[in-house]
Amino acid sequence: MSKTDIKSMTLNELRESFNEIGLQRFRAEQVYSWLHKNGVYSFEEMTNISKDMRSMLDEKFEIYNCTIEKKLVSEYDNTVKYLFKLNDGEFIESVLMKYKYGYTICVSTQVGCKMGCAFCASTLGGYCRNLKASEILSQIHAAQRDCDIRISHIVLMGMGEPLDNYEQVMRFLELVTDDKGLNISMRHISLSTCGLVPKIYDLLDKHLQLTLSVSLHAPNDEIRNKIMPVNKRWNVNELLTACREYTKRTSRRISFEYAMISGVNDTDECAKELAAKLKGMLCHVNLIPANEVSENDFSRSTKKRVEAFASILQKRGITTTVRRSLGSDINASCGQLRRSHKAEKEG
Ligand code: SAH
């Protein structure tokens, strides 16, 4: 019989489960705290629990961990990129960044990705599987333990499409914001999607205080179809309608991600079209000079082009920022490390 994934359980679920196996209620709270607050890797580390009980737990439950396979530290800004190994031997990536206000981690939500965005490295090896809530949490635990720090902000912008792993991502959000666990504020969490429209409506109904980021990357279907296959399923108009609805009903500002790719989506016309389509929406645009990936021919827009694009948006009343690129010497954008590691092993 396969063991139960204990770190994906809520405290109430753990209490019920412990009740069924005859353990007292307070044991569930102890174990939950070890798992979530302390981020322990094994039952062995739970020192206020007897040896017998620990081995009983070990027989019934499994703790899904992330162990460090590779770690790269940027010489410029101390950004840390991890290649983590999961219990089943798969690899995922996370990035730890230090800002003035604290530490932010960028976590993965799937092993690989099926969305197929043309410029993205995460999608190159195809899709392998969804992460469990516990495996998303474990990325935070592993980074905190490694660097001996507390993480205050989370972005779900690593490998994978979070809304394509909706159930486990929602469970992760419930666990990570729990005051008996890591207790990270929902306001400090951003979730990024390439635009799974029905799931945006589902998320809307939950009225969470998180920030929704939408990877738009193009102002119209002609360009977006070429670089993001998801657009053929839900087009720009359907996506922006969902976004407008989201901002209206939640009063939360949406952040549009726009990777600037030279000659593809970075002309003045694109900026004007984008400004017209976002007019009046509670949103801001985050321009990101595209990270170049060796497997495709895309190159990043020049600094001058990015500035001109930003200025057109700003003149038309769209709040725009140009994202500072951290960890540029360690390929901090996701997917690249897992891919090169796989190639090394198979090569
Ligand atoms: N699947 C989600 C989250 C993961 S990707 C999404 O699509 O939003 C996180 C962000 O990085 C997305 O905005 C994605 O489009 C962007 N991205 C991927 N590859 C990139 C590259 N080579 N250069 C710049 N941004 C990239």
Short mmCIF file of C-alpha atoms and ligand atoms in Angstrom, two decimals:
data_model
loop_
_atom_site.label_atom_id
_atom_site.label_comp_id
_atom_site.label_asym_id
_atom_site.label_seq_id
_atom_site.Cartn_x
_atom_site.Cartn_y
_atom_site.Cartn_z
CA MET A 1 0.00 0.00 0.00
CA SER A 2 1.35 3.42 -0.88
CA LYS A 3 2.01 5.83 1.94
CA THR A 4 -0.07 8.97 2.50
CA ASP A 5 1.41 12.34 1.56
CA ILE A 6 1.29 13.85 5.05
CA LYS A 7 2.56 17.35 4.25
CA SER A 8 -0.29 17.96 1.79
CA MET A 9 -2.86 17.39 4.56
CA THR A 10 -4.56 20.26 6.35
CA LEU A 11 -4.48 20.25 10.14
CA ASN A 12 -8.11 19.11 10.23
CA GLU A 13 -7.41 16.24 7.87
CA LEU A 14 -4.44 15.23 9.98
CA ARG A 15 -6.54 15.31 13.15
CA GLU A 16 -9.12 13.03 11.53
CA SER A 17 -6.50 10.67 10.26
CA PHE A 18 -4.76 10.51 13.65
CA ASN A 19 -8.10 9.93 15.31
CA GLU A 20 -8.67 6.91 13.07
CA ILE A 21 -5.36 5.36 14.08
CA GLY A 22 -5.92 6.09 17.75
CA LEU A 23 -3.52 9.00 18.22
CA GLN A 24 -4.46 11.88 20.45
CA ARG A 25 -5.55 15.18 18.94
CA PHE A 26 -2.56 17.17 20.21
CA ARG A 27 -0.25 14.78 18.34
CA ALA A 28 -1.65 16.07 15.06
CA GLU A 29 -0.78 19.63 16.07
CA GLN A 30 2.74 18.63 17.06
CA VAL A 31 3.39 16.78 13.83
CA TYR A 32 1.79 19.54 11.73
CA SER A 33 4.02 22.10 13.36
CA TRP A 34 7.17 20.02 12.73
CA LEU A 35 6.19 19.58 9.11
CA HIS A 36 5.07 23.09 8.31
CA LYS A 37 6.77 25.48 10.74
CA ASN A 38 10.05 23.59 11.02
CA GLY A 39 10.03 21.97 7.60
CA VAL A 40 11.57 18.72 8.86
CA TYR A 41 12.71 16.09 6.36
CA SER A 42 11.92 13.02 8.46
CA PHE A 43 9.93 11.75 11.41
CA GLU A 44 13.30 11.17 13.12
CA GLU A 45 13.62 14.93 13.64
CA MET A 46 10.37 15.12 15.64
CA THR A 47 12.06 14.95 19.03
CA ASN A 48 9.00 15.40 21.23
CA ILE A 49 7.45 12.25 19.78
CA SER A 50 8.39 8.79 21.01
CA LYS A 51 10.50 6.50 18.90
CA ASP A 52 7.70 3.96 18.58
CA MET A 53 5.22 6.54 17.42
CA ARG A 54 7.74 7.92 14.93
CA SER A 55 8.28 4.55 13.34
CA MET A 56 4.53 3.96 13.24
CA LEU A 57 4.11 7.27 11.42
CA ASP A 58 6.95 6.42 9.10
CA GLU A 59 5.18 3.24 8.04
CA LYS A 60 1.96 4.99 7.22
CA PHE A 61 3.04 8.38 5.91
CA GLU A 62 5.62 9.81 3.54
CA ILE A 63 7.19 13.27 3.77
CA TYR A 64 7.72 14.70 0.30
CA ASN A 65 10.94 16.68 0.34
CA CYS A 66 13.18 18.70 -1.92
CA THR A 67 16.87 17.89 -1.67
CA ILE A 68 19.47 20.14 -3.24
CA GLU A 69 20.94 18.59 -6.40
CA LYS A 70 22.60 21.78 -7.59
CA LYS A 71 22.85 25.32 -6.26
CA LEU A 72 24.04 28.39 -8.14
CA VAL A 73 24.64 31.74 -6.42
CA SER A 74 24.78 34.90 -8.50
CA GLU A 75 27.93 36.94 -8.03
CA TYR A 76 26.02 40.12 -8.81
CA ASP A 77 23.12 40.06 -6.40
CA ASN A 78 23.19 36.84 -4.31
CA THR A 79 20.17 35.41 -6.11
CA VAL A 80 20.20 31.66 -5.52
CA LYS A 81 18.97 29.15 -8.02
CA TYR A 82 18.24 25.61 -6.89
CA LEU A 83 17.82 22.42 -8.79
CA PHE A 84 15.85 20.26 -6.37
CA LYS A 85 15.43 16.52 -6.48
CA LEU A 86 12.02 15.14 -5.53
CA ASN A 87 11.30 11.84 -3.77
CA ASP A 88 10.65 10.09 -7.10
CA GLY A 89 13.90 11.36 -8.63
CA GLU A 90 12.38 14.12 -10.78
CA PHE A 91 13.94 17.58 -10.81
CA ILE A 92 12.44 21.05 -10.41
CA GLU A 93 13.84 24.55 -10.09
CA SER A 94 13.30 27.37 -7.60
CA VAL A 95 14.88 30.79 -7.32
CA LEU A 96 15.49 32.71 -4.08
CA MET A 97 15.79 36.48 -4.37
CA LYS A 98 16.64 39.07 -1.78
CA TYR A 99 14.86 42.40 -1.88
CA LYS A 100 14.85 45.32 0.55
CA TYR A 101 11.61 44.07 2.08
CA GLY A 102 12.76 40.48 2.52
CA TYR A 103 13.20 37.19 0.73
CA THR A 104 11.05 36.10 -2.19
CA ILE A 105 10.99 32.61 -3.60
CA CYS A 106 9.89 31.68 -7.09
CA VAL A 107 8.45 28.17 -6.92
CA SER A 108 7.60 25.56 -9.53
CA THR A 109 4.14 23.99 -9.69
CA GLN A 110 4.73 21.19 -12.22
CA VAL A 111 7.60 19.04 -13.46
CA GLY A 112 7.90 20.42 -16.98
CA CYS A 113 4.99 22.20 -18.65
CA LYS A 114 2.48 21.50 -21.41
CA MET A 115 1.74 25.07 -22.44
CA GLY A 116 4.40 25.21 -25.15
CA CYS A 117 5.24 28.95 -25.07
CA ALA A 118 7.80 29.39 -27.83
CA PHE A 119 10.28 31.47 -25.81
CA CYS A 120 10.23 29.43 -22.59
CA ALA A 121 12.74 26.81 -21.49
CA SER A 122 10.40 25.04 -19.05
CA THR A 123 8.32 23.68 -21.84
CA LEU A 124 11.14 22.23 -23.94
CA GLY A 125 11.35 18.83 -22.29
CA GLY A 126 7.56 18.49 -22.29
CA TYR A 127 5.28 17.86 -19.37
CA CYS A 128 6.02 15.21 -16.79
CA ARG A 129 3.61 15.59 -13.86
CA ASN A 130 1.86 17.91 -11.42
CA LEU A 131 3.53 18.73 -8.13
CA LYS A 132 1.73 17.89 -4.93
CA ALA A 133 0.98 20.74 -2.51
CA SER A 134 3.68 19.30 -0.23
CA GLU A 135 6.28 19.48 -3.00
CA ILE A 136 5.49 23.14 -3.65
CA LEU A 137 5.81 23.80 0.10
CA SER A 138 9.04 21.84 0.33
CA GLN A 139 10.78 24.24 -2.05
CA ILE A 140 10.25 26.95 0.58
CA HIS A 141 11.35 24.72 3.45
CA ALA A 142 14.49 23.62 1.63
CA ALA A 143 15.57 27.16 0.71
CA GLN A 144 14.87 28.48 4.22
CA ARG A 145 16.84 25.69 5.79
CA ASP A 146 19.74 26.00 3.38
CA CYS A 147 20.14 29.77 3.80
CA ASP A 148 18.93 29.96 7.41
CA ILE A 149 16.41 32.67 6.58
CA ARG A 150 12.66 33.31 6.61
CA ILE A 151 10.90 33.78 3.33
CA SER A 152 8.15 36.41 3.31
CA HIS A 153 7.02 36.52 -0.33
CA ILE A 154 6.16 33.85 -2.89
CA VAL A 155 5.73 34.00 -6.63
CA LEU A 156 4.26 31.02 -8.46
CA MET A 157 6.29 31.72 -11.56
CA GLY A 158 8.67 28.80 -11.74
CA MET A 159 8.27 25.77 -13.97
CA GLY A 160 4.74 24.81 -14.89
CA GLU A 161 1.34 26.43 -15.23
CA PRO A 162 -0.19 26.87 -11.75
CA LEU A 163 -3.79 26.94 -13.00
CA ASP A 164 -3.20 23.65 -14.83
CA ASN A 165 -2.53 22.12 -11.39
CA TYR A 166 -5.44 23.94 -9.80
CA GLU A 167 -6.38 21.58 -6.94
CA GLN A 168 -2.87 21.16 -5.55
CA VAL A 169 -2.04 24.84 -5.98
CA MET A 170 -5.20 25.85 -4.04
CA ARG A 171 -4.27 23.36 -1.33
CA PHE A 172 -0.73 24.78 -1.25
CA LEU A 173 -2.15 28.31 -0.81
CA GLU A 174 -4.31 27.16 2.08
CA LEU A 175 -1.38 25.45 3.80
CA VAL A 176 1.24 28.13 3.26
CA THR A 177 -0.98 30.92 4.61
CA ASP A 178 -2.09 28.91 7.66
CA ASP A 179 -1.06 30.63 10.90
CA LYS A 180 -0.13 27.24 12.32
CA GLY A 181 2.20 26.70 9.38
CA LEU A 182 4.48 29.07 7.47
CA ASN A 183 1.89 31.80 7.95
CA ILE A 184 2.79 33.76 4.83
CA SER A 185 0.30 36.48 4.01
CA MET A 186 -1.86 35.93 0.92
CA ARG A 187 -1.06 39.54 0.02
CA HIS A 188 2.57 38.49 -0.35
CA ILE A 189 1.79 35.83 -2.94
CA SER A 190 1.63 36.23 -6.73
CA LEU A 191 0.26 33.61 -9.07
CA SER A 192 1.21 33.78 -12.72
CA THR A 193 -0.83 32.23 -15.52
CA CYS A 194 -0.50 32.05 -19.29
CA GLY A 195 -4.28 32.49 -19.46
CA LEU A 196 -6.44 29.45 -18.69
CA VAL A 197 -9.61 31.50 -18.83
CA PRO A 198 -12.14 29.18 -17.07
CA LYS A 199 -9.67 28.73 -14.21
CA ILE A 200 -9.29 32.51 -13.88
CA TYR A 201 -13.07 32.63 -13.27
CA ASP A 202 -12.76 29.82 -10.71
CA LEU A 203 -10.02 31.73 -8.93
CA LEU A 204 -12.11 34.88 -9.02
CA ASP A 205 -14.89 33.10 -7.11
CA LYS A 206 -12.47 32.39 -4.29
CA HIS A 207 -11.78 36.08 -3.66
CA LEU A 208 -8.22 35.48 -2.55
CA GLN A 209 -6.06 38.44 -1.63
CA LEU A 210 -3.20 37.28 -3.85
CA THR A 211 -1.88 39.12 -6.91
CA LEU A 212 -2.80 37.64 -10.24
CA SER A 213 -0.12 37.97 -12.92
CA VAL A 214 -1.11 37.28 -16.48
CA SER A 215 1.53 36.44 -19.08
CA LEU A 216 0.20 38.42 -21.99
CA HIS A 217 3.31 39.00 -24.11
CA ALA A 218 1.36 40.25 -27.13
CA PRO A 219 -1.42 42.78 -27.84
CA ASN A 220 -3.30 40.72 -30.46
CA ASP A 221 -4.09 37.19 -31.61
CA GLU A 222 -1.86 37.32 -34.64
CA ILE A 223 1.29 37.69 -32.55
CA ARG A 224 0.11 35.80 -29.48
CA ASN A 225 -0.90 32.75 -31.55
CA LYS A 226 2.65 32.53 -32.82
CA ILE A 227 4.34 32.52 -29.43
CA MET A 228 1.71 31.09 -27.06
CA PRO A 229 -0.32 28.05 -28.21
CA VAL A 230 -2.78 28.59 -25.33
CA ASN A 231 -4.05 31.63 -27.24
CA LYS A 232 -5.62 29.34 -29.84
CA ARG A 233 -7.84 27.96 -27.09
CA TRP A 234 -8.65 31.26 -25.36
CA ASN A 235 -7.85 34.36 -27.35
CA VAL A 236 -6.73 37.83 -26.25
CA ASN A 237 -10.27 39.16 -26.15
CA GLU A 238 -11.56 36.28 -23.98
CA LEU A 239 -8.53 36.59 -21.71
CA LEU A 240 -8.85 40.34 -21.24
CA THR A 241 -12.60 40.03 -20.62
CA ALA A 242 -11.84 37.58 -17.80
CA CYS A 243 -9.16 39.93 -16.47
CA ARG A 244 -11.50 42.92 -16.45
CA GLU A 245 -14.09 40.86 -14.62
CA TYR A 246 -11.43 39.74 -12.15
CA THR A 247 -10.35 43.27 -11.29
CA LYS A 248 -13.94 44.50 -11.04
CA ARG A 249 -15.11 41.77 -8.73
CA THR A 250 -12.01 41.49 -6.54
CA SER A 251 -10.79 45.11 -6.68
CA ARG A 252 -7.32 43.61 -7.05
CA ARG A 253 -4.89 45.01 -9.58
CA ILE A 254 -3.74 42.58 -12.27
CA SER A 255 -0.13 42.51 -13.30
CA PHE A 256 0.45 41.85 -17.01
CA GLU A 257 3.77 40.25 -17.83
CA TYR A 258 5.20 41.23 -21.18
CA ALA A 259 8.49 39.67 -22.29
CA MET A 260 10.08 41.94 -24.86
CA ILE A 261 11.28 39.90 -27.84
CA SER A 262 13.13 41.74 -30.54
CA GLY A 263 11.13 42.18 -33.75
CA VAL A 264 8.27 40.02 -32.48
CA ASN A 265 6.17 42.02 -30.02
CA ASP A 266 8.17 45.19 -29.29
CA THR A 267 7.14 47.75 -31.92
CA ASP A 268 5.53 51.12 -31.22
CA GLU A 269 2.36 49.78 -32.85
CA CYS A 270 2.28 46.90 -30.38
CA ALA A 271 2.62 49.34 -27.47
CA LYS A 272 -0.22 51.51 -28.79
CA GLU A 273 -2.50 48.53 -29.35
CA LEU A 274 -1.72 47.20 -25.90
CA ALA A 275 -2.44 50.57 -24.27
CA ALA A 276 -5.79 50.78 -26.08
CA LYS A 277 -6.81 47.30 -24.93
CA LEU A 278 -5.84 47.82 -21.30
CA LYS A 279 -7.36 51.30 -21.03
CA GLY A 280 -9.36 51.80 -17.86
CA MET A 281 -8.44 48.43 -16.36
CA LEU A 282 -7.07 48.22 -12.82
CA CYS A 283 -3.70 46.85 -13.88
CA HIS A 284 -0.07 47.46 -14.50
CA VAL A 285 2.33 46.18 -17.11
CA ASN A 286 5.62 44.58 -16.23
CA LEU A 287 8.05 44.66 -19.14
CA ILE A 288 10.71 41.96 -19.03
CA PRO A 289 13.59 41.97 -21.49
CA ALA A 290 13.26 38.33 -22.69
CA ASN A 291 15.83 35.87 -21.39
CA GLU A 292 17.56 34.29 -24.31
CA VAL A 293 17.32 30.51 -24.47
CA SER A 294 19.79 28.64 -26.63
CA GLU A 295 17.15 26.30 -28.11
CA ASN A 296 15.24 29.07 -29.88
CA ASP A 297 16.06 32.04 -32.09
CA PHE A 298 14.40 34.74 -30.05
CA SER A 299 16.53 37.62 -28.90
CA ARG A 300 15.77 40.24 -26.32
CA SER A 301 14.75 43.76 -27.23
CA THR A 302 17.34 46.47 -26.78
CA LYS A 303 17.23 48.67 -23.71
CA LYS A 304 16.29 51.62 -25.91
CA ARG A 305 13.34 49.69 -27.40
CA VAL A 306 12.09 48.66 -23.97
CA GLU A 307 12.25 52.26 -22.79
CA ALA A 308 10.41 53.55 -25.87
CA PHE A 309 7.72 50.88 -25.41
CA ALA A 310 7.35 51.76 -21.73
CA SER A 311 7.07 55.43 -22.49
CA ILE A 312 4.22 54.89 -25.01
CA LEU A 313 2.28 52.90 -22.40
CA GLN A 314 2.93 55.45 -19.67
CA LYS A 315 1.89 58.38 -21.86
CA ARG A 316 -1.41 56.60 -22.40
CA GLY A 317 -1.97 56.21 -18.69
CA ILE A 318 -0.88 52.58 -18.23
CA THR A 319 1.29 52.05 -15.17
CA THR A 320 4.40 50.33 -16.44
CA THR A 321 7.56 49.00 -14.85
CA VAL A 322 10.62 47.42 -16.39
CA ARG A 323 11.59 44.38 -14.39
CA ARG A 324 15.07 44.38 -12.96
CA SER A 325 16.68 41.16 -14.02
CA LEU A 326 18.22 39.28 -11.09
CA GLY A 327 20.72 36.46 -11.31
CA SER A 328 21.49 37.03 -14.96
CA ASP A 329 24.80 35.15 -14.59
CA ILE A 330 23.12 31.97 -13.31
CA ASN A 331 20.34 31.56 -15.85
CA ALA A 332 17.83 32.46 -13.17
CA SER A 333 14.86 32.08 -15.48
CA CYS A 334 13.28 28.71 -15.02
CA GLY A 335 13.67 25.54 -16.97
CA GLN A 336 17.23 26.07 -18.12
CA LEU A 337 18.99 24.38 -15.23
CA ARG A 338 16.81 21.28 -15.23
CA ARG A 339 17.30 20.97 -18.94
CA SER A 340 21.08 21.25 -18.88
CA HIS A 341 21.25 18.84 -15.94
CA LYS A 342 19.16 16.30 -17.83
CA ALA A 343 21.37 16.68 -20.89
CA GLU A 344 24.51 16.15 -18.76
CA LYS A 345 23.10 12.97 -17.24
CA GLU A 346 21.82 11.55 -20.50
CA GLY A 347 24.78 12.75 -22.56
N1 SAH B 1 2.98 29.26 -16.58
C1 SAH B 1 2.94 30.49 -15.86
C2 SAH B 1 4.07 30.70 -14.87
C3 SAH B 1 5.45 30.26 -15.26
S1 SAH B 1 6.45 31.24 -16.30
C4 SAH B 1 2.84 31.64 -16.84
O1 SAH B 1 2.90 31.43 -18.03
O2 SAH B 1 2.64 32.75 -16.38
C5 SAH B 1 6.80 32.73 -15.45
C6 SAH B 1 6.93 33.91 -16.40
O3 SAH B 1 8.15 33.86 -17.14
C7 SAH B 1 5.82 33.97 -17.45
O4 SAH B 1 5.39 35.30 -17.59
C8 SAH B 1 6.54 33.51 -18.69
O5 SAH B 1 5.87 33.88 -19.85
C9 SAH B 1 7.89 34.14 -18.50
N2 SAH B 1 8.96 33.59 -19.34
C10 SAH B 1 9.18 32.34 -19.73
N3 SAH B 1 10.27 32.24 -20.50
C11 SAH B 1 10.77 33.48 -20.59
C12 SAH B 1 11.89 34.03 -21.27
N4 SAH B 1 12.71 33.28 -22.01
N5 SAH B 1 12.10 35.36 -21.13
C13 SAH B 1 11.27 36.14 -20.38
N6 SAH B 1 10.20 35.67 -19.73
C14 SAH B 1 9.94 34.36 -19.84
#
